[in-house]
mmCIF file of C-alpha atoms in Angstrom:
data_model
loop_
_atom_site.group_PDB
_atom_site.id
_atom_site.type_symbol
_atom_site.label_atom_id
_atom_site.label_comp_id
_atom_site.label_asym_id
_atom_site.label_seq_id
_atom_site.Cartn_x
_atom_site.Cartn_y
_atom_site.Cartn_z
ATOM 1 C CA UNK A 194 47.446 143.511 187.660
ATOM 2 C CA UNK A 195 45.676 146.841 187.158
ATOM 3 C CA UNK A 196 47.365 147.196 183.770
ATOM 4 C CA UNK A 197 46.161 143.741 182.730
ATOM 5 C CA UNK A 198 42.571 144.609 183.725
ATOM 6 C CA UNK A 199 42.754 147.893 181.832
ATOM 7 C CA UNK A 200 44.076 146.067 178.782
ATOM 8 C CA UNK A 201 41.310 143.463 179.006
ATOM 9 C CA UNK A 202 38.700 146.238 179.152
ATOM 10 C CA UNK A 203 40.278 147.984 176.184
ATOM 11 C CA UNK A 204 40.353 144.775 174.144
ATOM 12 C CA UNK A 205 36.698 144.084 174.884
ATOM 13 C CA UNK A 206 35.538 147.401 173.383
ATOM 14 C CA UNK A 207 33.697 147.138 170.052
ATOM 15 C CA UNK A 208 35.576 148.142 166.916
ATOM 16 C CA UNK A 209 35.181 151.697 165.625
ATOM 17 C CA UNK A 210 35.163 152.730 161.997
ATOM 18 C CA UNK A 211 37.227 150.502 159.740
ATOM 19 C CA UNK A 212 39.489 149.229 162.499
ATOM 20 C CA UNK A 213 39.413 145.488 163.067
ATOM 21 C CA UNK A 214 38.110 144.153 166.342
ATOM 22 C CA UNK A 215 40.777 143.387 168.928
ATOM 23 C CA UNK A 216 38.674 140.748 170.659
ATOM 24 C CA UNK A 217 38.396 137.115 169.734
ATOM 25 C CA UNK A 218 36.541 136.717 166.468
ATOM 26 C CA UNK A 219 34.078 133.865 166.196
ATOM 27 C CA UNK A 220 33.150 131.742 163.208
ATOM 28 C CA UNK A 221 33.505 133.389 159.824
ATOM 29 C CA UNK A 222 33.568 136.856 161.373
ATOM 30 C CA UNK A 223 37.327 136.453 161.706
ATOM 31 C CA UNK A 224 37.563 138.338 158.415
ATOM 32 C CA UNK A 225 41.032 138.692 156.996
ATOM 33 C CA UNK A 226 42.772 138.321 160.329
ATOM 34 C CA UNK A 227 45.134 135.370 160.023
ATOM 35 C CA UNK A 228 46.948 135.814 163.360
ATOM 36 C CA UNK A 229 45.339 135.271 166.748
ATOM 37 C CA UNK A 230 46.280 134.886 170.411
ATOM 38 C CA UNK A 231 45.348 131.561 171.964
ATOM 39 C CA UNK A 232 43.005 132.126 174.913
ATOM 40 C CA UNK A 233 43.078 128.684 176.585
ATOM 41 C CA UNK A 234 43.377 124.963 175.919
ATOM 42 C CA UNK A 235 39.950 124.586 174.338
ATOM 43 C CA UNK A 236 40.603 127.613 172.116
ATOM 44 C CA UNK A 237 43.863 125.960 170.991
ATOM 45 C CA UNK A 238 41.969 122.729 170.265
ATOM 46 C CA UNK A 239 39.257 124.547 168.272
ATOM 47 C CA UNK A 240 41.401 126.992 166.314
ATOM 48 C CA UNK A 241 44.686 125.101 165.893
ATOM 49 C CA UNK A 242 44.265 121.338 166.248
ATOM 50 C CA UNK A 243 40.878 121.282 164.464
ATOM 51 C CA UNK A 244 41.784 123.919 161.865
ATOM 52 C CA UNK A 245 41.133 122.960 158.233
ATOM 53 C CA UNK A 246 44.050 125.240 157.291
ATOM 54 C CA UNK A 247 47.721 124.816 158.192
ATOM 55 C CA UNK A 248 48.668 126.711 161.353
ATOM 56 C CA UNK A 249 51.980 128.162 162.496
ATOM 57 C CA UNK A 250 52.146 128.184 166.305
ATOM 58 C CA UNK A 251 54.473 130.778 167.835
ATOM 59 C CA UNK A 252 55.348 129.877 171.429
ATOM 60 C CA UNK A 253 56.780 133.071 172.909
ATOM 61 C CA UNK A 254 57.164 135.101 176.108
ATOM 62 C CA UNK A 255 56.914 138.832 176.768
ATOM 63 C CA UNK A 256 60.364 138.862 178.381
ATOM 64 C CA UNK A 257 62.006 137.138 175.388
ATOM 65 C CA UNK A 258 64.086 139.496 173.217
ATOM 66 C CA UNK A 259 64.350 137.211 170.145
ATOM 67 C CA UNK A 260 60.563 136.624 170.323
ATOM 68 C CA UNK A 261 59.999 140.358 169.882
ATOM 69 C CA UNK A 262 61.962 140.220 166.627
ATOM 70 C CA UNK A 263 60.621 136.924 165.281
ATOM 71 C CA UNK A 264 56.915 137.476 166.065
ATOM 72 C CA UNK A 265 56.326 140.555 163.867
ATOM 73 C CA UNK A 266 58.521 139.130 161.103
ATOM 74 C CA UNK A 267 56.506 135.908 161.047
ATOM 75 C CA UNK A 268 53.156 137.758 161.272
ATOM 76 C CA UNK A 269 54.064 139.871 158.238
ATOM 77 C CA UNK A 270 54.896 136.806 156.137
ATOM 78 C CA UNK A 271 51.742 134.951 157.238
ATOM 79 C CA UNK A 272 49.639 137.997 156.303
ATOM 80 C CA UNK A 273 51.215 137.998 152.817
ATOM 81 C CA UNK A 274 49.890 134.464 152.282
ATOM 82 C CA UNK A 275 46.344 135.860 152.488
ATOM 83 C CA UNK A 276 44.658 133.148 154.526
ATOM 84 C CA UNK A 277 46.504 130.093 153.186
ATOM 85 C CA UNK A 278 47.996 129.632 156.641
ATOM 86 C CA UNK A 279 46.983 130.854 160.110
ATOM 87 C CA UNK A 280 49.238 131.932 162.964
ATOM 88 C CA UNK A 281 48.486 131.170 166.590
ATOM 89 C CA UNK A 282 50.451 132.997 169.276
ATOM 90 C CA UNK A 283 50.898 131.189 172.590
ATOM 91 C CA UNK A 284 52.428 132.989 175.572
ATOM 92 C CA UNK A 285 54.228 130.263 177.510
ATOM 93 C CA UNK A 286 53.794 132.091 180.819
ATOM 94 C CA UNK A 287 50.010 132.148 180.367
ATOM 95 C CA UNK A 288 49.732 128.668 178.825
ATOM 96 C CA UNK A 289 52.378 126.541 180.522
ATOM 97 C CA UNK A 290 50.268 123.414 179.957
ATOM 98 C CA UNK A 291 50.433 123.834 176.171
ATOM 99 C CA UNK A 292 54.175 124.525 176.303
ATOM 100 C CA UNK A 293 54.686 121.295 178.262
ATOM 101 C CA UNK A 294 52.368 119.282 176.014
ATOM 102 C CA UNK A 295 54.262 120.399 172.888
ATOM 103 C CA UNK A 296 57.677 119.990 174.569
ATOM 104 C CA UNK A 297 58.674 123.646 174.338
ATOM 105 C CA UNK A 298 61.948 123.982 176.236
ATOM 106 C CA UNK A 299 63.104 127.344 174.824
ATOM 107 C CA UNK A 300 61.514 130.380 173.197
ATOM 108 C CA UNK A 301 60.843 131.265 170.535
ATOM 109 C CA UNK A 302 59.662 127.848 169.385
ATOM 110 C CA UNK A 303 57.576 127.707 166.228
ATOM 111 C CA UNK A 304 55.534 124.665 165.220
ATOM 112 C CA UNK A 305 53.988 123.978 161.831
ATOM 113 C CA UNK A 306 50.729 122.058 162.208
ATOM 114 C CA UNK A 307 48.504 120.374 159.640
ATOM 115 C CA UNK A 308 45.387 118.394 160.483
ATOM 116 C CA UNK A 309 46.250 118.592 164.179
ATOM 117 C CA UNK A 310 49.745 117.112 163.754
ATOM 118 C CA UNK A 311 53.109 118.829 164.165
ATOM 119 C CA UNK A 312 54.799 118.506 160.764
ATOM 120 C CA UNK A 313 57.772 120.841 161.293
ATOM 121 C CA UNK A 314 59.412 122.867 164.049
ATOM 122 C CA UNK A 315 62.219 125.301 164.739
ATOM 123 C CA UNK A 316 63.661 126.962 167.824
ATOM 124 C CA UNK A 317 65.268 130.400 167.792
ATOM 125 C CA UNK A 318 65.260 133.302 165.413
ATOM 126 C CA UNK A 319 65.230 132.983 161.612
ATOM 127 C CA UNK A 320 65.677 135.502 158.822
ATOM 128 C CA UNK A 321 62.870 136.253 156.344
ATOM 129 C CA UNK A 322 64.180 133.881 153.665
ATOM 130 C CA UNK A 323 64.262 130.982 156.134
ATOM 131 C CA UNK A 324 60.769 131.841 157.373
ATOM 132 C CA UNK A 325 59.407 132.016 153.814
ATOM 133 C CA UNK A 326 60.864 128.570 153.074
ATOM 134 C CA UNK A 327 59.326 127.226 156.319
ATOM 135 C CA UNK A 328 55.890 128.594 155.362
ATOM 136 C CA UNK A 329 56.082 127.426 151.736
ATOM 137 C CA UNK A 330 56.946 123.927 152.906
ATOM 138 C CA UNK A 331 53.911 124.009 155.226
ATOM 139 C CA UNK A 332 51.441 125.066 152.535
ATOM 140 C CA UNK A 333 53.051 122.872 149.891
ATOM 141 C CA UNK A 334 54.043 125.755 147.595
#
């Protein structure tokens, strides 16, 4: 618990120099950051369901080994798309309600969402070629 509080304090500090802010960015101040952690149900509604851009939703858990491999791999590919798609990270232990609502029964589970609808999904780990194909299908490339 003390570690979580220390982390929350650290994440709430203002950015220094050219480093990006670690806190939740609002409005257009999100800058070039295309990956974000979902804070709660209303945050998910605002930033994922109501997003004008396609969103990849990574349901993961800190204790999940495959999630630790897939997450960074997926983040790197989303960043390469330079804002054409966003990535929302949802920790299933913190947001059990969202995991239940989207029928997540195993992690990692990745959803592709457009206009608030799930248009594609996979469970488990994928290699970079498979992830690129998944993302290209989502953005229509």
